[in-house]
Amino acid sequence: MEQRILGRTGRTVSTVGLGTWQLGADWGAVSEDEALAVLDASAEAGVTFFDTADVYGDGRSEAIIGRFRAANPDLPLTVATKMGRRAEQLPENYVLQNFRDWTDRSRRNLGVDRLDLVQLHCPPTPVFHSDEVFDALDTLVDDGAIANYGVSVEEADQALAAIARPRMATVQIILNAFRLKPLDRVLPAAIEAGVGIIARVPLASGLLTARYSADTEFAADDHRTFNRHGEAFDVGETFAGVDYADGVRAARELAALAPDAATPAQAAIAWVAQQSGVSSVIPGARSVAQAQANAAAGSLGPLPEAYLQRVTELYDVNFRATVHDRW
């Protein structure tokens, strides 16, 4: 597994990390034993970067990672968490005292005195332009409660505003074969500033596994059912915001060009990891087999030129007008 520097944190992390939203059991049951097995399999496969949030299972994901970390104190892990979504999404809630309360809770859940990386969790746009917000985050760093801070964003302009902040360590953003807009300005700006890019939703909520059909049904408590049109949160978090039927067709076309040694999912993850400026890509996993397969994508060689070209062609035909231009 290739290791890269995670932006201004200075930490070295695996190019393929692990997203742990699913370990919170917010969209389908995952037992604690299953969750710990996923973490163990990921670490054994070379994953050194876990991404979580204080709202994943209302802290359950953080707590499970904390137990895993305590049982494996010698593993060179970096754990990023997020804060801000446990409160009403109002700019006035992004203040130092709330930051202290939220990070104190995450420190307890994760069992650490200092958090490796804390990201504002897709806050309202005015937050990105508030000097007071970033002064408060600087205070948490100076006090030793957190080592570094970053942001998780929904929009390219939010990412660019964050990258301009002098102590911004990382930006987390949706990036996959159905969501290419970050390649235009965000990744080049991050490279120039030395800000790390954490790429989430690399499989477009599973579309890019090419395992779904137009008739596939998801559980009622799965965001792929209840948030398909952005009913609960930003639609980009579900199928990367693309029309489901269009995504199914495009994923099948792309899957046919995956290297013989890779599954469609591995090729899709490798495509993200191989984009210049990406520090780590964080697919989720709900089983040991998924965790192992995802990690293996970090060892794939360069993808065939035909695959790379088809990504652009499919995007231009299917998604540029509907996703790119409005996002």
Coordinates of C-alpha atoms in Angstrom, one line a residue, residues 185-319:
R185 CA -9.9 23.9 -9.7
V186 CA -10.0 22.2 -6.2
L187 CA -7.2 19.7 -6.6
P188 CA -4.8 22.1 -8.4
A189 CA -5.4 24.7 -5.6
A190 CA -4.8 22.1 -2.9
I191 CA -1.6 20.9 -4.5
E192 CA -0.3 24.5 -4.7
A193 CA -1.2 25.2 -1.0
G194 CA 0.0 21.9 0.4
V195 CA -3.5 21.0 1.6
G196 CA -4.4 17.3 1.7
I197 CA -7.4 16.0 -0.2
I198 CA -9.5 13.2 1.3
A199 CA -11.8 11.8 -1.4
R200 CA -15.1 10.4 -0.2
V201 CA -17.9 8.5 -1.9
P202 CA -15.5 6.9 -4.4
L203 CA -17.9 4.3 -5.5
A204 CA -20.9 6.6 -5.8
S205 CA -22.7 4.8 -3.0
G206 CA -22.0 1.5 -4.7
L207 CA -23.0 2.4 -8.2
L208 CA -19.5 2.0 -9.5
T209 CA -19.4 -1.6 -8.2
A210 CA -21.6 -2.4 -11.3
R211 CA -23.6 -4.8 -9.1
Y212 CA -26.8 -2.9 -9.1
S213 CA -29.6 -3.0 -11.7
A214 CA -32.5 -0.6 -12.3
D215 CA -34.6 -2.9 -10.1
T216 CA -32.3 -3.1 -7.1
E217 CA -34.1 -2.3 -3.9
F218 CA -32.4 -1.0 -0.7
A219 CA -33.6 -1.2 2.8
A220 CA -35.9 1.6 4.1
D221 CA -33.2 2.8 6.6
D222 CA -30.6 3.0 3.8
H223 CA -29.8 6.5 2.6
R224 CA -29.9 5.1 -0.9
T225 CA -33.6 4.8 -0.4
F226 CA -34.5 7.7 1.8
N227 CA -32.1 10.3 0.4
R228 CA -32.1 9.6 -3.3
H229 CA -33.4 13.1 -4.1
G230 CA -31.8 14.9 -1.2
E231 CA -34.7 14.5 1.2
A232 CA -32.5 14.2 4.4
F233 CA -29.1 15.7 3.5
D234 CA -27.2 16.8 0.4
V235 CA -28.1 14.6 -2.5
G236 CA -24.4 14.4 -3.6
E237 CA -23.8 12.0 -0.7
T238 CA -26.2 9.5 -2.3
F239 CA -25.1 8.1 -5.7
A240 CA -22.9 11.2 -6.1
G241 CA -26.1 13.1 -7.0
V242 CA -26.5 11.4 -10.4
D243 CA -29.7 9.9 -11.7
Y244 CA -29.8 6.3 -10.5
A245 CA -30.8 4.7 -13.8
D246 CA -28.1 6.7 -15.7
G247 CA -25.6 5.7 -13.1
V248 CA -26.4 2.0 -13.5
R249 CA -25.9 2.1 -17.3
A250 CA -22.7 4.1 -17.1
A251 CA -21.2 1.9 -14.4
R252 CA -21.7 -1.2 -16.5
E253 CA -20.0 0.4 -19.5
L254 CA -17.0 1.4 -17.3
A255 CA -16.8 -1.9 -15.6
A256 CA -16.2 -3.6 -18.9
L257 CA -13.0 -1.7 -19.2
A258 CA -11.6 -2.6 -15.7
P259 CA -8.2 -4.4 -15.8
D260 CA -8.4 -8.2 -15.7
A261 CA -6.8 -8.2 -12.3
A262 CA -9.3 -5.8 -10.7
T263 CA -13.0 -5.8 -9.9
P264 CA -15.0 -2.8 -11.1
A265 CA -15.0 -1.4 -7.6
Q266 CA -11.2 -1.7 -7.3
A267 CA -10.7 0.0 -10.6
A268 CA -13.0 2.9 -9.5
I269 CA -11.2 3.3 -6.2
A270 CA -7.8 3.1 -7.9
W271 CA -9.0 5.8 -10.4
V272 CA -9.6 8.2 -7.5
A273 CA -6.4 7.3 -5.7
Q274 CA -4.4 7.9 -8.8
Q275 CA -5.6 11.5 -9.3
S276 CA -2.9 14.0 -8.6
G277 CA -3.4 15.8 -5.3
V278 CA -5.4 13.0 -3.6
S279 CA -3.9 12.1 -0.3
S280 CA -6.3 9.3 0.6
V281 CA -9.5 7.8 -0.7
I282 CA -11.9 6.5 1.9
P283 CA -14.4 3.8 0.6
G284 CA -16.5 2.2 3.3
A285 CA -16.8 -1.5 4.1
R286 CA -19.3 -3.6 5.9
S287 CA -17.5 -6.9 5.8
V288 CA -14.0 -8.3 6.0
A289 CA -14.1 -9.3 2.3
Q290 CA -15.0 -5.7 1.3
A291 CA -12.3 -4.2 3.4
Q292 CA -9.7 -6.5 1.9
A293 CA -10.8 -5.9 -1.6
N294 CA -10.9 -2.1 -1.2
A295 CA -7.4 -2.0 0.3
A296 CA -6.1 -4.1 -2.6
A297 CA -7.1 -1.2 -4.9
G298 CA -4.2 0.7 -3.4
S299 CA -1.8 -1.6 -5.0
L300 CA -3.1 -1.6 -8.6
G301 CA -0.8 -0.2 -11.2
P302 CA -1.8 2.6 -13.6
L303 CA -5.2 2.1 -15.2
P304 CA -5.4 1.5 -18.9
E305 CA -5.7 4.5 -21.1
A306 CA -9.0 3.2 -22.5
Y307 CA -10.5 3.2 -18.9
L308 CA -9.3 6.8 -18.3
Q309 CA -10.7 8.0 -21.6
R310 CA -14.0 6.3 -21.0
V311 CA -14.4 8.0 -17.6
T312 CA -14.3 11.4 -19.3
E313 CA -16.5 10.4 -22.2
L314 CA -19.2 8.9 -19.9
Y315 CA -19.1 11.9 -17.7
D316 CA -19.4 14.4 -20.5
V317 CA -22.4 12.5 -22.0
N318 CA -24.3 11.6 -18.8
F319 CA -23.4 13.9 -16.0

